[in-house]
Amino acid sequence: MWLIFIVSSEVTVPVSMQEVAGYIEKQVAYLSGGRGEDSSVIITLPECSAFSDIPEEALAKVLSYLTLIPRSVTRQPGVKFIIILDRRLDTWASIKTALARIAASFPGNLHLVLVLRPTSFFQRTVTDLGFRFSQEDFMLKMPVVMLSSVTDLLRYIDENQLTSEFGGTLDYCHSDWIVLRTAIESFAVMVKDIAQMLQAFGTELAETQLSEECSAVEFLLLSHTEKYRRLKVQLNEALMCRESSHFSLIDYWWTLITSVANMLIFLIDLCLFQDEMSQAQVLILHGHQLAAGHHYAMALIVQRCNELRHQCDTLTSALNTKRNSLTQAQTLLRLLEEAQRWCDDGAYLLANQQVDKFQSKEGAQAALRDIEKFQEAAPPLLCAGVDVLFLEYESVLTPCLQAHIEKTFQKHSSVQALIQSRQNCLRKLADKHVRPIQLVVPRPENPPRAKSPLFSPKHGMWWCNINFGSNYLIISIFQPRILTVLSIVTFSQDFALNFSYSVIHVMKELIETERIYVEELLAVLLGYRAEMDNPSLAPLLPTSLRNKRDVLFGNLPDIYNFHSSVFLQDLESCLESPEAVGACFLERKEHFHLYECYCQNKPRSDSLWRQFSDCPFFQECQKKLEHKLALDSYLLKPVQRLTKYQLLLKELLKYSSGCERASELQGALEAMLDLLKSVNDSMHQIAITGYEGDLSNLGRVLMQGSFSVWISHKKGPTRVKELARFKPMQRHLFLHEHALLFCKRREEHGENADKTPSYSFKHCLKMSAVGITENVKGDVKKFEIWYSGREEVYVIQAPTLEVKIAWLNEIRKILTNQQKQLKGLNTFPRSCVTLLQSQSRCRCLLLSQ
């Protein structure tokens, strides 16, 4: 059997197992029989070292062959496909090449591409970065999802639809599949040959002229009878082959050939009866000759000849009627088969039109011409309609034929709807035009300006505002005081999808990863934390670890409760309206401070884990959970999740720049970035040692960082010593709301040393007595912090000018807030307020120097 795949309007590629056997045997790609969402057919591309060496034409044939198999079985257009690209042992370069080749060669309706990324740390990192910068190129051609592990794959496809190499239960043997496919195609070829022989035999019977000689008629009758017998034998052999196999494709072809074969057998039987009728005519002629010779039984011979003639005439009339009926039914079946083939070709044509190629006006016009040319070749049967067909073939209609007609026209309606939708899209793209320019009310203020690619510099400075709606693209061109609407171009939903798909994809990724995150937290809490109270595992748990559950897991239960009961539902409610996700983050902003507490406990948790990581208890729990990674990897998940939020919000903001609620997305992104900074600062704060007092009384940590510091005292025994110091001290500064701490950074070394640095407390300045001088001569990166009326002066050198500006801004905010608080102290005695205000004016005066 040859499966014909329409690649374009000019090229047809016959695809059979014989042509692609070499690549199929190498397991370049295979059909396991699994199904995904919406019954999408799964095609797997396993690890293949020679994938990049496969010629483009060969890869196209392999994919064409695999996609045509389910289409041939279902006989329905629009079959969806899911590709699993297994590259766990490969590189990002290989993944990128494979995705590009799939986009160029895949002939069907590609619903989803699931990529199992490399497992090695380096290649995984390179893949993440590479995909983030390249995903827009792929998203316009096909939906791609990058998966970290087989566990992630199970989120998209049920395990009973996956083979064992992906942790599934689907039974699949590639060598057996090849044997079965070869048998199926051999059977199909045999059936096709039988059909051709039946057709040829029927034509021979219809066109054979009968001789007037009795011996010639007898020889012809024997010859036809023998051919008829051989054909029946071959049909019976095909029937036995079919009954010994249980393949849906064989069932389809057998059903198809049976309809035609039965019709032809009836015609053959009629022809054989006609041969016998011809023999009867010879007998009648012979009888009349005997009567003319005055045979002694002339009266009886004439009587029998007349009776035989009457029966022959009656039977011949009935046989002619039956022949005409069967011939008409045969013609109807042939026309229906042509119509079915045309529908299949139409579906293939639409599936092979690349979206990116008809985004331009010329590309859209070319694609439109291909479709119109294809429709011109539509079978006349499809133009008649069901009612007309029923009326025309009313005399031969059977329940089986009637169902066949209805199925054909249903298929035609489905394909025609797809064609019309594509034509509407292409016509709008091909017929884009610019409406006349209309002047509207002048704008009182000057809008922002930017160069527009729509105009050359000689036309002056213009500002282009592009707003994507659900079905419209509005392009507005602004010039000072005049707003000119250039055009309003209506787009179809198919084209608008290119702009909204990225937003929906990012939103789906946010929700899906949130679900996975919640499930992983629950697995840790149930599989590790709760098991610490399990009496059966008590012998495996060290005594010194039994009361350290809160140290090891911190406030992870609180984080899980927030995400599972509150935040996940909030995100899921935003799936249909992604622009609302910004408000979702802002409303739950305070809840995310749970992460500060978790991160502050993280060093204690890590230290405890390092002591007991080889404990049999943890190994037993990991075994029960079937986790490939140890507990410490899962305890790091909350920290990684915070980073993931800001990355996804950046993606959403990039695609929603024209959205009305873009400001909320921006606010959510800033909130997450502030949280990350706050968490980072608090992680450093808890490493401070030697401070006598409660650090929480100093307020939140606003800034922290390392600086070079020179100290100068106005008077005292240290004055001479500090004047002689030319080399600065390296200090780590912590700016709190109410104090500035000077610490010395210390790092332990050695195999078992804690990787987190510690900070030895050296000095504390209360912000109520601090002043600043923003500029110091000789170095733009230096500034002064002075204390108690310049009794102590600290010259601070920042690593960069940007760091200096950031610190000065925060210190300035603190001092400004203190001044505002002083103005509100109306209940204080006048003398105290005057004293405080004079100090504040002194410090603010130096701020401006």
GROMACS .gro file of C-alpha atoms in nm, residues 551-727:
model
  177
  551VAL     CA    1   1.472   2.357   6.264
  552LEU     CA    2   1.502   2.126   5.965
  553PHE     CA    3   1.179   2.229   5.791
  554GLY     CA    4   1.127   2.579   5.930
  555ASN     CA    5   0.786   2.725   5.854
  556LEU     CA    6   0.738   2.507   5.545
  557PRO     CA    7   0.388   2.399   5.664
  558ASP     CA    8   0.277   2.764   5.667
  559ILE     CA    9   0.413   2.815   5.316
  560TYR     CA   10   0.231   2.505   5.194
  561ASN     CA   11  -0.099   2.612   5.352
  562PHE     CA   12  -0.077   2.953   5.188
  563HIS     CA   13  -0.005   2.818   4.841
  564SER     CA   14  -0.242   2.520   4.846
  565SER     CA   15  -0.541   2.692   5.007
  566VAL     CA   16  -0.506   3.048   4.878
  567PHE     CA   17  -0.254   3.135   4.611
  568LEU     CA   18  -0.300   2.841   4.373
  569GLN     CA   19  -0.675   2.912   4.355
  570ASP     CA   20  -0.600   3.280   4.293
  571LEU     CA   21  -0.375   3.193   4.000
  572GLU     CA   22  -0.620   2.942   3.851
  573SER     CA   23  -0.891   3.208   3.852
  574CYS     CA   24  -0.664   3.425   3.636
  575LEU     CA   25  -0.621   3.170   3.356
  576GLU     CA   26  -0.889   3.330   3.140
  577SER     CA   27  -0.778   3.683   3.233
  578PRO     CA   28  -0.397   3.685   3.263
  579GLU     CA   29  -0.390   4.062   3.311
  580ALA     CA   30  -0.541   4.013   3.659
  581VAL     CA   31  -0.245   3.813   3.789
  582GLY     CA   32  -0.064   4.132   3.895
  583ALA     CA   33  -0.341   4.219   4.139
  584CYS     CA   34  -0.328   3.861   4.264
  585PHE     CA   35   0.036   3.903   4.369
  586LEU     CA   36  -0.024   4.246   4.519
  587GLU     CA   37  -0.321   4.131   4.729
  588ARG     CA   38  -0.112   3.849   4.877
  589LYS     CA   39   0.200   4.058   4.916
  590GLU     CA   40   0.212   4.030   5.294
  591HIS     CA   41   0.177   3.651   5.286
  592PHE     CA   42   0.500   3.622   5.092
  593HIS     CA   43   0.693   3.748   5.395
  594LEU     CA   44   0.664   3.388   5.513
  595TYR     CA   45   0.964   3.333   5.290
  596GLU     CA   46   1.178   3.574   5.492
  597CYS     CA   47   1.126   3.361   5.800
  598TYR     CA   48   1.198   3.045   5.600
  599CYS     CA   49   1.519   3.183   5.451
  600GLN     CA   50   1.640   3.314   5.786
  601ASN     CA   51   1.611   2.961   5.922
  602LYS     CA   52   1.775   2.808   5.613
  603PRO     CA   53   2.138   2.821   5.741
  604ARG     CA   54   2.036   2.633   6.057
  605SER     CA   55   1.847   2.382   5.846
  606ASP     CA   56   2.144   2.334   5.613
  607SER     CA   57   2.380   2.285   5.904
  608LEU     CA   58   2.150   2.021   6.055
  609TRP     CA   59   2.118   1.844   5.721
  610ARG     CA   60   2.494   1.827   5.676
  611GLN     CA   61   2.521   1.648   6.010
  612PHE     CA   62   2.256   1.385   5.935
  613SER     CA   63   2.238   1.363   5.554
  614ASP     CA   64   2.358   1.000   5.563
  615CYS     CA   65   2.097   0.902   5.820
  616PRO     CA   66   1.907   0.580   5.727
  617PHE     CA   67   1.581   0.757   5.812
  618PHE     CA   68   1.620   1.003   5.525
  619GLN     CA   69   1.730   0.730   5.287
  620GLU     CA   70   1.423   0.521   5.372
  621CYS     CA   71   1.190   0.818   5.323
  622GLN     CA   72   1.350   0.902   4.989
  623LYS     CA   73   1.309   0.541   4.878
  624LYS     CA   74   0.938   0.539   4.970
  625LEU     CA   75   0.878   0.863   4.783
  626GLU     CA   76   1.076   0.737   4.483
  627HIS     CA   77   1.260   1.068   4.472
  628LYS     CA   78   1.578   1.079   4.269
  629LEU     CA   79   1.699   1.381   4.466
  630ALA     CA   80   1.766   1.400   4.839
  631LEU     CA   81   1.571   1.611   5.088
  632ASP     CA   82   1.802   1.913   5.070
  633SER     CA   83   1.710   1.965   4.703
  634TYR     CA   84   1.343   1.989   4.797
  635LEU     CA   85   1.413   2.220   5.092
  636LEU     CA   86   1.567   2.456   4.838
  637LYS     CA   87   1.242   2.466   4.634
  638PRO     CA   88   1.088   2.768   4.818
  639VAL     CA   89   1.395   2.981   4.747
  640GLN     CA   90   1.391   2.874   4.380
  641ARG     CA   91   1.018   2.943   4.357
  642LEU     CA   92   1.065   3.306   4.457
  643THR     CA   93   1.314   3.350   4.174
  644LYS     CA   94   1.075   3.180   3.931
  645TYR     CA   95   0.794   3.422   4.014
  646GLN     CA   96   0.988   3.729   3.911
  647LEU     CA   97   1.104   3.563   3.586
  648LEU     CA   98   0.747   3.469   3.486
  649LEU     CA   99   0.617   3.814   3.581
  650LYS     CA  100   0.880   3.970   3.357
  651GLU     CA  101   0.759   3.751   3.070
  652LEU     CA  102   0.396   3.849   3.130
  653LEU     CA  103   0.488   4.214   3.150
  654LYS     CA  104   0.682   4.193   2.825
  655TYR     CA  105   0.376   4.061   2.639
  656SER     CA  106   0.127   4.290   2.818
  657SER     CA  107   0.286   4.630   2.769
  658GLY     CA  108  -0.031   4.773   2.615
  659CYS     CA  109  -0.265   4.620   2.872
  660GLU     CA  110  -0.478   4.841   3.095
  661ARG     CA  111  -0.358   4.655   3.403
  662ALA     CA  112   0.008   4.652   3.308
  663SER     CA  113   0.079   4.879   3.605
  664GLU     CA  114  -0.042   4.604   3.839
  665LEU     CA  115   0.196   4.358   3.673
  666GLN     CA  116   0.476   4.609   3.713
  667GLY     CA  117   0.383   4.652   4.079
  668ALA     CA  118   0.378   4.276   4.131
  669LEU     CA  119   0.722   4.242   3.970
  670GLU     CA  120   0.863   4.518   4.191
  671ALA     CA  121   0.708   4.356   4.498
  672MET     CA  122   0.875   4.022   4.414
  673LEU     CA  123   1.209   4.190   4.348
  674ASP     CA  124   1.183   4.380   4.678
  675LEU     CA  125   1.100   4.053   4.852
  676LEU     CA  126   1.404   3.884   4.701
  677LYS     CA  127   1.622   4.172   4.813
  678SER     CA  128   1.469   4.167   5.160
  679VAL     CA  129   1.520   3.792   5.187
  680ASN     CA  130   1.881   3.827   5.075
  681ASP     CA  131   1.943   4.106   5.324
  682SER     CA  132   1.784   3.913   5.609
  683MET     CA  133   1.999   3.610   5.523
  684HIS     CA  134   2.305   3.824   5.584
  685GLN     CA  135   2.159   3.982   5.898
  686ILE     CA  136   2.117   3.653   6.081
  687ALA     CA  137   2.487   3.585   6.029
  688ILE     CA  138   2.585   3.879   6.251
  689THR     CA  139   2.768   3.769   6.566
  690GLY     CA  140   2.880   3.964   6.874
  691TYR     CA  141   2.596   4.216   6.888
  692GLU     CA  142   2.468   4.257   7.243
  693GLY     CA  143   2.101   4.322   7.202
  694ASP     CA  144   1.804   4.231   6.989
  695LEU     CA  145   1.860   4.304   6.619
  696SER     CA  146   1.485   4.316   6.560
  697ASN     CA  147   1.471   4.639   6.767
  698LEU     CA  148   1.677   4.808   6.496
  699GLY     CA  149   1.398   4.772   6.240
  700ARG     CA  150   1.403   4.612   5.895
  701VAL     CA  151   1.727   4.573   5.702
  702LEU     CA  152   1.706   4.820   5.413
  703MET     CA  153   2.051   4.779   5.260
  704GLN     CA  154   2.363   4.571   5.316
  705GLY     CA  155   2.695   4.554   5.141
  706SER     CA  156   3.074   4.563   5.165
  707PHE     CA  157   3.267   4.894   5.163
  708SER     CA  158   3.609   5.042   5.228
  709VAL     CA  159   3.594   5.260   5.544
  710TRP     CA  160   3.819   5.524   5.698
  711ILE     CA  161   3.735   5.645   6.050
  712SER     CA  162   3.827   5.982   6.200
  713HIS     CA  163   3.758   6.095   6.559
  714LYS     CA  164   3.751   6.466   6.637
  715LYS     CA  165   3.951   6.420   6.957
  716GLY     CA  166   4.074   6.149   7.190
  717PRO     CA  167   4.363   5.900   7.208
  718THR     CA  168   4.268   5.729   6.882
  719ARG     CA  169   4.302   6.050   6.684
  720VAL     CA  170   4.676   6.015   6.610
  721LYS     CA  171   4.645   5.641   6.537
  722GLU     CA  172   4.367   5.693   6.283
  723LEU     CA  173   4.542   5.984   6.111
  724ALA     CA  174   4.835   5.749   6.048
  725ARG     CA  175   4.607   5.487   5.884
  726PHE     CA  176   4.624   5.511   5.507
  727LYS     CA  177   4.490   5.166   5.428
   0.00000   0.00000   0.00000
